[in-house]
CSV table of C-alpha atoms and ligand atoms in Angstrom, one decimal:
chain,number,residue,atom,x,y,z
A,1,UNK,CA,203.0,82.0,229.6
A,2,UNK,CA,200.0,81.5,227.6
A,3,UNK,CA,197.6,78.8,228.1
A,4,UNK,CA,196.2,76.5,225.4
A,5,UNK,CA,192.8,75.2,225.4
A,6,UNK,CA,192.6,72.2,223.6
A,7,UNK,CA,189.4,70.1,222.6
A,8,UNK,CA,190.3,66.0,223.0
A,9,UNK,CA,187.1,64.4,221.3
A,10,UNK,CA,186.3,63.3,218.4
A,11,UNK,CA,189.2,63.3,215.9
A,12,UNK,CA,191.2,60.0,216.8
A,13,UNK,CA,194.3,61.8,214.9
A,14,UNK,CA,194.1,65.2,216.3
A,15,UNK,CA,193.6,63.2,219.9
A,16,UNK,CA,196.7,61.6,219.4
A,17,UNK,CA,199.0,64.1,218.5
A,18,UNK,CA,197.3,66.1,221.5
A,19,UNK,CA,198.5,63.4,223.8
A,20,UNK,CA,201.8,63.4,222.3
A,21,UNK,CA,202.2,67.0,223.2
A,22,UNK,CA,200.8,66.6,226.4
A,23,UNK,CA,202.8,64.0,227.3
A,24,UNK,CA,205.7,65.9,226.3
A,25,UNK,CA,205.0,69.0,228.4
A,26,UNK,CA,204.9,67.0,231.5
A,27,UNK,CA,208.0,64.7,230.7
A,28,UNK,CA,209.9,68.2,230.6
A,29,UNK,CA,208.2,69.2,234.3
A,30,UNK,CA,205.3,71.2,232.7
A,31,UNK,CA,202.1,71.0,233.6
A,32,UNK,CA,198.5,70.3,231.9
A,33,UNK,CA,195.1,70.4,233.2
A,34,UNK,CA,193.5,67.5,232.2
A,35,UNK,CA,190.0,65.9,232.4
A,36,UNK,CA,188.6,63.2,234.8
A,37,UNK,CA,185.4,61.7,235.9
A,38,UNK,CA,185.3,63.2,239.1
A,39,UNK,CA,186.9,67.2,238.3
A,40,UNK,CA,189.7,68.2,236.8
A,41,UNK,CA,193.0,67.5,237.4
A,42,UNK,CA,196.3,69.7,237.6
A,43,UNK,CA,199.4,67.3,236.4
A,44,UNK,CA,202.7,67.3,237.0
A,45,UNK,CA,205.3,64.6,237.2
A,46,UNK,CA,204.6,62.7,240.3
A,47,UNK,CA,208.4,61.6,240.2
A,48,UNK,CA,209.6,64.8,239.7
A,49,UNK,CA,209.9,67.2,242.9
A,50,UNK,CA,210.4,70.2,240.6
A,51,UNK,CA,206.7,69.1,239.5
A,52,UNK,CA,204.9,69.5,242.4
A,53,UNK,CA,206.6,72.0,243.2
A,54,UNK,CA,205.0,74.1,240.6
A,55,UNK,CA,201.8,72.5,241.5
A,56,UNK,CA,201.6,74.2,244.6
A,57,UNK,CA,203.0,77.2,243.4
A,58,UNK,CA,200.4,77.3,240.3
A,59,UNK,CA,197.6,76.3,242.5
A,60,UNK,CA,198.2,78.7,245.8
A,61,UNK,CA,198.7,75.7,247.8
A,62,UNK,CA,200.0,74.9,251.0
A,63,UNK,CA,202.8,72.4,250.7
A,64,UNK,CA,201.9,70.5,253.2
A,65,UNK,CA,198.6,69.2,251.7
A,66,UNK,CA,199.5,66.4,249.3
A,67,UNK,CA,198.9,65.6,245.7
A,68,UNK,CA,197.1,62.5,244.6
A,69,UNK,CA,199.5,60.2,242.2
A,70,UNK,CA,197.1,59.5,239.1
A,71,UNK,CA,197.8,56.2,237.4
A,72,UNK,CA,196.8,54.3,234.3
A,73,UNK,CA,197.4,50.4,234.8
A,74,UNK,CA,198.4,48.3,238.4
A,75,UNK,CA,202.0,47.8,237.1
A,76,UNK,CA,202.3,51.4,237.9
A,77,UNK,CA,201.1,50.8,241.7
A,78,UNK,CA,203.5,48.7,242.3
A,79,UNK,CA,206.4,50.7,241.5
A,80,UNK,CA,205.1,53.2,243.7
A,81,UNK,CA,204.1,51.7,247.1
A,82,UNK,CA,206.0,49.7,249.0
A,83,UNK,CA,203.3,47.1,249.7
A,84,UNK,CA,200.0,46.4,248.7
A,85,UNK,CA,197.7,45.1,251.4
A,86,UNK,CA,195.0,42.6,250.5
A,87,UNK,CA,192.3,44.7,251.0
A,88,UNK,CA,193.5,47.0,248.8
A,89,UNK,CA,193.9,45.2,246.4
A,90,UNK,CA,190.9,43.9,246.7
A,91,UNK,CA,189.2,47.7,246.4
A,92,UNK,CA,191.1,47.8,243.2
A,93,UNK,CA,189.8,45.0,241.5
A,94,UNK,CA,186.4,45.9,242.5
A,95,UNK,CA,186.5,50.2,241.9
A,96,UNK,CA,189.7,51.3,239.8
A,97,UNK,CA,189.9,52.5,237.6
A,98,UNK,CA,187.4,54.8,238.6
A,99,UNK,CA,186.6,57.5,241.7
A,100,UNK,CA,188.3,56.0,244.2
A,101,UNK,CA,192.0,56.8,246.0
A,102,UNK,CA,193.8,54.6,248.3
A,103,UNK,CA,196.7,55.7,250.9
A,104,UNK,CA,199.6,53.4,250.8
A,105,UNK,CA,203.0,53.2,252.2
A,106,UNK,CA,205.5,55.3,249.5
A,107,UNK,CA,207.8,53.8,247.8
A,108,UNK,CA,211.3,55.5,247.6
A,109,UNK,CA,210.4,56.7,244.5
A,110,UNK,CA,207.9,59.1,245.2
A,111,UNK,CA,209.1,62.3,246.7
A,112,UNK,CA,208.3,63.9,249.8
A,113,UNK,CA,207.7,67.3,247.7
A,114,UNK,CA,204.4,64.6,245.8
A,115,UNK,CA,203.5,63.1,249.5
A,116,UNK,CA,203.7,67.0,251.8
A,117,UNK,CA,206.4,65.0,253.5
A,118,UNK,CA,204.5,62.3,254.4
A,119,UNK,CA,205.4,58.5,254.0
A,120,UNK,CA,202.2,57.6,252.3
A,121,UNK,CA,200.9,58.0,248.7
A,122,UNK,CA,197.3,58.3,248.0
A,123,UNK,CA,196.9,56.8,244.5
A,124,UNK,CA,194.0,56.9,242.0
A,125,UNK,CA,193.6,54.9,238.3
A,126,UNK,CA,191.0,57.0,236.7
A,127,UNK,CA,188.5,55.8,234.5
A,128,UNK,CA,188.1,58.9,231.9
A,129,UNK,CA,189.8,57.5,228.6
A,130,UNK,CA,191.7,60.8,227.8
A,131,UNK,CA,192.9,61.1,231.2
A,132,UNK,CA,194.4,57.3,231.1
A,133,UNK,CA,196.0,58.0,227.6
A,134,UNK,CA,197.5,61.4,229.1
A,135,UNK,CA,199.2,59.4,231.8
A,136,UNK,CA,200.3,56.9,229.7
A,137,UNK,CA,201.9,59.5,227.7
A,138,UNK,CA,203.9,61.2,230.1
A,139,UNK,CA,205.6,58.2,231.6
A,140,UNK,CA,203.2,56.5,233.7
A,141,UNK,CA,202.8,58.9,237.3
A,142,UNK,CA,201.1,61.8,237.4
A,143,UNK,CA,200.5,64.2,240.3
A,144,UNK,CA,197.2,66.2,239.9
A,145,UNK,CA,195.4,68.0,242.8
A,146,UNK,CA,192.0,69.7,241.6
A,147,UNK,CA,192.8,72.0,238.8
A,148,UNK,CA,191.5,75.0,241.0
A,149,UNK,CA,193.3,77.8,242.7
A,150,UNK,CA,193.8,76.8,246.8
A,151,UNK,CA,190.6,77.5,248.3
A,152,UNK,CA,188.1,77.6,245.2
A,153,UNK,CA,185.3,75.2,244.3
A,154,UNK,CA,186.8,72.2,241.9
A,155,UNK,CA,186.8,72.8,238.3
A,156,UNK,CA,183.5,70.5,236.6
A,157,UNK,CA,184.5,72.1,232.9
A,158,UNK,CA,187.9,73.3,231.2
A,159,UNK,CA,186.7,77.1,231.2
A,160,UNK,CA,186.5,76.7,235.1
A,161,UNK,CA,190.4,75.9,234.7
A,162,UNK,CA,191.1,78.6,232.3
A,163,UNK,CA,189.2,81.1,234.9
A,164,UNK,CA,191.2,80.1,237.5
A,165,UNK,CA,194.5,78.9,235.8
A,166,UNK,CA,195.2,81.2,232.5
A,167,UNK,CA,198.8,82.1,232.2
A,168,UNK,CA,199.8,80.0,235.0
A,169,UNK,CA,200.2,76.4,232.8
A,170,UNK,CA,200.6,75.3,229.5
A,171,UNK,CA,198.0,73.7,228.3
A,172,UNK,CA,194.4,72.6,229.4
A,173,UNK,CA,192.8,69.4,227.8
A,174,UNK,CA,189.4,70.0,227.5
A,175,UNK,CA,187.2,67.0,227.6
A,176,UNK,CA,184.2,68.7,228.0
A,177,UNK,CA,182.1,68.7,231.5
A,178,UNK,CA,183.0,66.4,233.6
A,179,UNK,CA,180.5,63.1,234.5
A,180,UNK,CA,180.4,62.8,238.8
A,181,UNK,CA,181.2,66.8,239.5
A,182,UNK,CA,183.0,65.6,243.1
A,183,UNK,CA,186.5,64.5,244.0
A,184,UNK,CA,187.4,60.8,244.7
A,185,UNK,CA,186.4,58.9,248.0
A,186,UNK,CA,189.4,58.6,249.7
A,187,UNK,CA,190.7,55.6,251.9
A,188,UNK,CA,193.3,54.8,254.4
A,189,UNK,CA,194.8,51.6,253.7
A,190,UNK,CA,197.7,51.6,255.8
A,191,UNK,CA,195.6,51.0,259.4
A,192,UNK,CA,194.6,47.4,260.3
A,193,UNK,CA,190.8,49.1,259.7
A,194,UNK,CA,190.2,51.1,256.5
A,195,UNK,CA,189.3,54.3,257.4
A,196,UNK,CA,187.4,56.4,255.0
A,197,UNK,CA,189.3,60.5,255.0
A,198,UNK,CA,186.9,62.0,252.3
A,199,UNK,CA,183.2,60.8,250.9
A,200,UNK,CA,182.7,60.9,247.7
A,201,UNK,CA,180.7,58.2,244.5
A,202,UNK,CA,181.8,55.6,246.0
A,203,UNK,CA,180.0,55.6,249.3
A,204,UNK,CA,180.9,54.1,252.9
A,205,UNK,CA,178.2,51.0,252.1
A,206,UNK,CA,179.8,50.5,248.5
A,207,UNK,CA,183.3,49.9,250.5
A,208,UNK,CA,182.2,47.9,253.1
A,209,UNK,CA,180.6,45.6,250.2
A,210,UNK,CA,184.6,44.8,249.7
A,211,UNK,CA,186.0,45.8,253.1
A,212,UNK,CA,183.9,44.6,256.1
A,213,UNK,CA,184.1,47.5,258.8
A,214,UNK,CA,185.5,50.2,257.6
A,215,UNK,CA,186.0,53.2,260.1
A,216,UNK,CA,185.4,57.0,258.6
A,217,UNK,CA,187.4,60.1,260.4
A,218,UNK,CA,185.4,62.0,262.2
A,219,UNK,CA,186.0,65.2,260.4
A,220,UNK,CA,183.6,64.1,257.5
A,221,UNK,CA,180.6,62.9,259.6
A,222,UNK,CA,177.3,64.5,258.1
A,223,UNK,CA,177.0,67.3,260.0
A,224,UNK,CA,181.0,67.9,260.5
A,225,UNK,CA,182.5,68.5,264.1
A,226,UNK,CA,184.6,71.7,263.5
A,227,UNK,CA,187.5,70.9,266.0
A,228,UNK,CA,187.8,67.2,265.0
A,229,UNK,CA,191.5,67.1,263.2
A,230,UNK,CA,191.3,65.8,259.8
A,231,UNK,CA,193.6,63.0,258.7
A,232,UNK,CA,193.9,64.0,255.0
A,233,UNK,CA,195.7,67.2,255.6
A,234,UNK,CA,193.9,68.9,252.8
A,235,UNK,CA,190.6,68.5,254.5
A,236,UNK,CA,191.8,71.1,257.4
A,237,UNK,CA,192.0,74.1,254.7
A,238,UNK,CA,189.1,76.2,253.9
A,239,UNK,CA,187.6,74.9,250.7
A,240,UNK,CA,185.0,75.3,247.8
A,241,UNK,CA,184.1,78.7,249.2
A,242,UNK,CA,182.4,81.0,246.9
A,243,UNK,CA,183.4,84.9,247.4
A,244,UNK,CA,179.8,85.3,249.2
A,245,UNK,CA,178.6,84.2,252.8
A,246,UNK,CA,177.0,81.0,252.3
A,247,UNK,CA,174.8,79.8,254.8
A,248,UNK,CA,172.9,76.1,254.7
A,249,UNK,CA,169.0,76.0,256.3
A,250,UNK,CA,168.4,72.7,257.8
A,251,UNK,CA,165.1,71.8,259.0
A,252,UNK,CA,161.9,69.9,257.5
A,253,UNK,CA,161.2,71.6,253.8
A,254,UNK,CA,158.6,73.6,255.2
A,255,UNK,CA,160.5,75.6,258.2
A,256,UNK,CA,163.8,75.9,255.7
A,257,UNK,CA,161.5,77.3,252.8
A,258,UNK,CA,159.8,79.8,255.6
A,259,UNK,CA,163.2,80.9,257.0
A,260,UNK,CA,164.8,81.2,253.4
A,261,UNK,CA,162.2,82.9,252.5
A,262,UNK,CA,162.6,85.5,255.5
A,263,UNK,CA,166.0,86.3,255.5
A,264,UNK,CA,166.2,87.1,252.2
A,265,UNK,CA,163.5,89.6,252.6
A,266,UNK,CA,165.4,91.2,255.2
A,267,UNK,CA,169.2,91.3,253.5
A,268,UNK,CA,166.7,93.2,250.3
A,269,UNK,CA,165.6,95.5,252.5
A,270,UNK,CA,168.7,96.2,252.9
A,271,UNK,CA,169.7,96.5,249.2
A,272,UNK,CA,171.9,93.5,249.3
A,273,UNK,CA,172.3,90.6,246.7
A,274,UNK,CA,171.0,87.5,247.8
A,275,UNK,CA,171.0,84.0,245.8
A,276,UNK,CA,169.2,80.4,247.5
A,277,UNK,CA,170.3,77.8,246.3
A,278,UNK,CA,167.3,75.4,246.0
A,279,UNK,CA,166.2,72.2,244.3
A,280,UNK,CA,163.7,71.2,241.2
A,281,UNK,CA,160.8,70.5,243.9
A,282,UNK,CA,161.3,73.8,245.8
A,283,UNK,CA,162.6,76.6,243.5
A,284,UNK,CA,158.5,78.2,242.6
A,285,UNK,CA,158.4,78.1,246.3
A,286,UNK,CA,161.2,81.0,247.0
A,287,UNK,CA,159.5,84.3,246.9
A,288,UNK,CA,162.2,87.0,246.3
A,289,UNK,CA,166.6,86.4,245.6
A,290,UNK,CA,168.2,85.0,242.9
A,291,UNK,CA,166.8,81.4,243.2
A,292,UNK,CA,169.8,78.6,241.6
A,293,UNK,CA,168.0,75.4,240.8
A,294,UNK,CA,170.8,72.3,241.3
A,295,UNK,CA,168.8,69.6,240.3
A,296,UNK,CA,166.3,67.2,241.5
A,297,UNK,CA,166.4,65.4,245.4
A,298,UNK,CA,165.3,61.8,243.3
A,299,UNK,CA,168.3,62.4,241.2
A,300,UNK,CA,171.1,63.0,243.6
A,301,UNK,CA,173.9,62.4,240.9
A,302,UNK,CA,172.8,65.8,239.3
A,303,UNK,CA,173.1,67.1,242.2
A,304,UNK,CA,177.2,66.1,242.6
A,305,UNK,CA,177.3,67.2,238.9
A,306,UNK,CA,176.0,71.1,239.1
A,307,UNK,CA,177.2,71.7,242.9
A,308,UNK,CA,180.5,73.4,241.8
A,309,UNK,CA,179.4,75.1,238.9
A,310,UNK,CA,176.5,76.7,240.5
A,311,UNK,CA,178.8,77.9,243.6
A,312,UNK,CA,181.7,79.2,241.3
A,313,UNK,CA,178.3,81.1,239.2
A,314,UNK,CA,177.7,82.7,242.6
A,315,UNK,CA,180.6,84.6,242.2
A,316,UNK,CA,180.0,85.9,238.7
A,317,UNK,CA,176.7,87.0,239.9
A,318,UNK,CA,178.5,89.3,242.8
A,319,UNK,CA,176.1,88.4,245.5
A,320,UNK,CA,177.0,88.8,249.2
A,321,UNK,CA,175.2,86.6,250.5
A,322,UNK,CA,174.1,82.7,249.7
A,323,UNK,CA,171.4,80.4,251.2
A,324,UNK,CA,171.6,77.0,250.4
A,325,UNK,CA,169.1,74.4,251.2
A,326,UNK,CA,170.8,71.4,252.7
A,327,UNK,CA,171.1,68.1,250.6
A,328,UNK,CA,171.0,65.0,252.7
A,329,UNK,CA,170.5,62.4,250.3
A,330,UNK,CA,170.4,59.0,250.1
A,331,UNK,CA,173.7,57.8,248.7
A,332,UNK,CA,175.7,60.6,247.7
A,333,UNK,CA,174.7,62.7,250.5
A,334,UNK,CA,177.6,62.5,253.0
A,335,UNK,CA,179.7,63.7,249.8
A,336,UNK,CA,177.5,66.5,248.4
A,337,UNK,CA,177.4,68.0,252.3
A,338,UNK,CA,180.9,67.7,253.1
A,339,UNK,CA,181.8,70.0,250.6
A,340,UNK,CA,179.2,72.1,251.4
A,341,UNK,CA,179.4,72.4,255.0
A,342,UNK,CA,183.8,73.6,253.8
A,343,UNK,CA,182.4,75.9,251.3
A,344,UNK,CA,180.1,77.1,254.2
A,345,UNK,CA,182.9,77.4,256.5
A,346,UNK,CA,180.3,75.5,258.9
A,347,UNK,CA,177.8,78.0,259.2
A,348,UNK,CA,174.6,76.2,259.6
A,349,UNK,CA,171.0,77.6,260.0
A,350,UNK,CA,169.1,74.7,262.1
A,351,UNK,CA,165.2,75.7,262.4
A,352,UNK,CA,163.3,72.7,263.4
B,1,AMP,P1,192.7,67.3,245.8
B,1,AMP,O1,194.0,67.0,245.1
B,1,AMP,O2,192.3,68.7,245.7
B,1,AMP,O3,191.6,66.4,245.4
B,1,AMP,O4,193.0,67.0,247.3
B,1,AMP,C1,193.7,65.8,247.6
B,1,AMP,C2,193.3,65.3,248.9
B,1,AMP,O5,193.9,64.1,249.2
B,1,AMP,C3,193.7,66.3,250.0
B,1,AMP,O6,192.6,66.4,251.0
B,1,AMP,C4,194.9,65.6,250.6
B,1,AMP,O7,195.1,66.0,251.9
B,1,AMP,C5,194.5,64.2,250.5
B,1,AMP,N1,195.7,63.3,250.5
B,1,AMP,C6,196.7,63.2,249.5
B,1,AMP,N2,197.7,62.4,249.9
B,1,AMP,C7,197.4,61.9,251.1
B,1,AMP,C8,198.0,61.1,252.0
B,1,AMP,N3,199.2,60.5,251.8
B,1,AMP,N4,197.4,60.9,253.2
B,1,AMP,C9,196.2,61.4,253.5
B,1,AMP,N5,195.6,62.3,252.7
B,1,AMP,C10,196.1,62.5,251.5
B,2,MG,MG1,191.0,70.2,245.8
């Protein structure tokens, strides 16, 4: 099969006929890759079971991690639950669309093949334009895990999909890099307490503004306890990891700069390839590697936006080794190191 790119700005005509086609492909159990703010997407039919089917297949999947359900108005969530709590709704009014996914109680719509068996549905109403005109287009329900193969950081650009992807589905929409660079903050609503399964923009203060208490899963804590059982099933795969070792250096800046510094030297000495990953305020300070800059600690949204890239450019630049400074920020931090501490694997450098 031979995969399309196809650009969706600019021309209003050309964007419509795009859609059209789109649409079309997924009405007849294709699938696209299309754009969101968060990564991008790989859609299916969330109604059809020979969909996500191929999802899993396309993506190297397990098939009992399950797909979000991408929607484009609230008409469409109520076709596909089979209630809507309060709270919930609440959340709604106050996040969606945008980078936020509830888990509900499924509807006998939705198959089991969408859910991994399960008898919820985490649901999402994106606030990317193209994406909500895409979903309109095919019917109203679309199923769309990150657009990556199983295991790889998320796709932040439609190259990333064709990298991983080409030959595999029919078309990609390309609507050029994506805005937030992380998936969407996932919530439990089906407890009598919210319970928050994977950080993300929308942080645990920003739901708690709406929700009261809200409890979070252990699993996703800052530093992440490796036995702790997640309750999105996805979150208990190895993620986001790049082909080389990555290790994160926690400590004040000083120590982790020293340390960095230091083992680098020695994996040199060794003739090996060794990248840091480090920020605007520390990069001149790294003395020998490949030094990656992700962005400025005041501006912790840059941050979220280059993570993936940078960690899928590791792999381009073949090295065997990665050091990453850790990024414990302010409001996006418990997203930024959750994936982080997955693409690590857990392996943690502490020097205090
Ligand atoms: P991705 O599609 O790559 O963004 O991953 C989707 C995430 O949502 C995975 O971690 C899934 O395990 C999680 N997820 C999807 N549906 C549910 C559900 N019904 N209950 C709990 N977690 C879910
Ligand atoms: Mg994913």
């Amino acid at each position: 099969m031979e995969t399309r790119v196809v650009k969706a700005y600019g021309d209003e005509e050309k964007d419509r006929e795009l859609m059209l086609e789109a649409g079309r492909i997924i009405r007849e159990g294709g699938l696209v890759a299309m754009p969101t703010e968060t990564v991008y997407g790989l859609a299916g039919d969330a109604l059809n079971k020979e969909s996500s089917k191929k999802i899993y297949a396309a993506k190297g999947r397990p098939s009992d991690n399950p797909l979000i359900v991408h929607i484009a108005d609230m008409e469409a969530l109520s076709k596909i639950v089979s209630e809507i709590p309060e709270k919930a709704r609440a959340l709604a009014e106050k996040y969606w669309p945008g980078p936020l996914t509830m888990v509900l109680k499924k509807s006998d719509i939705v198959p089991y093949e969408t859910t991994g068996g399960l008898e919820t549905v985490a649901v999402r109403m994106p606030l990317n334009e193209i994406a909500r005109e895409f979903i309109r287009a095919s019917g109203g329900y679309i199923a769309a895990p990150s657009a990556n193969k199983s295991g790889r950081p998320s796709c932040t650009t439609a190259e990333h999909v064709l990298k991983d992807l080409n030959g595999e589905i029919e078309l990609i929409i390309d609507g050029g890099a994506v805005g937030i660079g992380l998936e969407s903050t996932i919530v439990d609503m089906t407890g009598e307490i919210p319970c928050l399964l994977r950080p993300g923009y929308i942080n645990p203060k920003m739901l708690e503004e709406v929700l009261g208490r809200i409890e979070i899963d252990p699993s996703i804590g800052g530093v992440m306890d490796a036995k702790a059982h997640p309750k999105a099933p996805g979150m208990k795969y190895k993620h986001y990891a790049p082909k080389g070792e990555l290790y994160i250096v926690e400590g004040s800046s000083e120590n982790v700069i020293r340390k960095i510094n230091m083992l680098v030297r020695e994996h040199e000495e060794k003739n090996e390839k060794v990248a840091v990953i480090a920020s605007d305020e520390t990069k001149d300070l790294y003395k020998c590697g490949i030094i990656k800059d992700v962005g400025s600690r005041m501006d912790e949204e840059t941050i979220a936006h280059n993570l993936f890239a940078v960690l899928r450019e590791m792999d381009e630049l073949e090295v065997s080794t990665i050091y990453t400074e850790a990024f414990d920020t302010p409001r996006m931090g418990m997203a930024i190191m959750n994936r982080l501490i997955r693409a690590a694997g857990h392996k943690i450098v502490k020097c205090e």
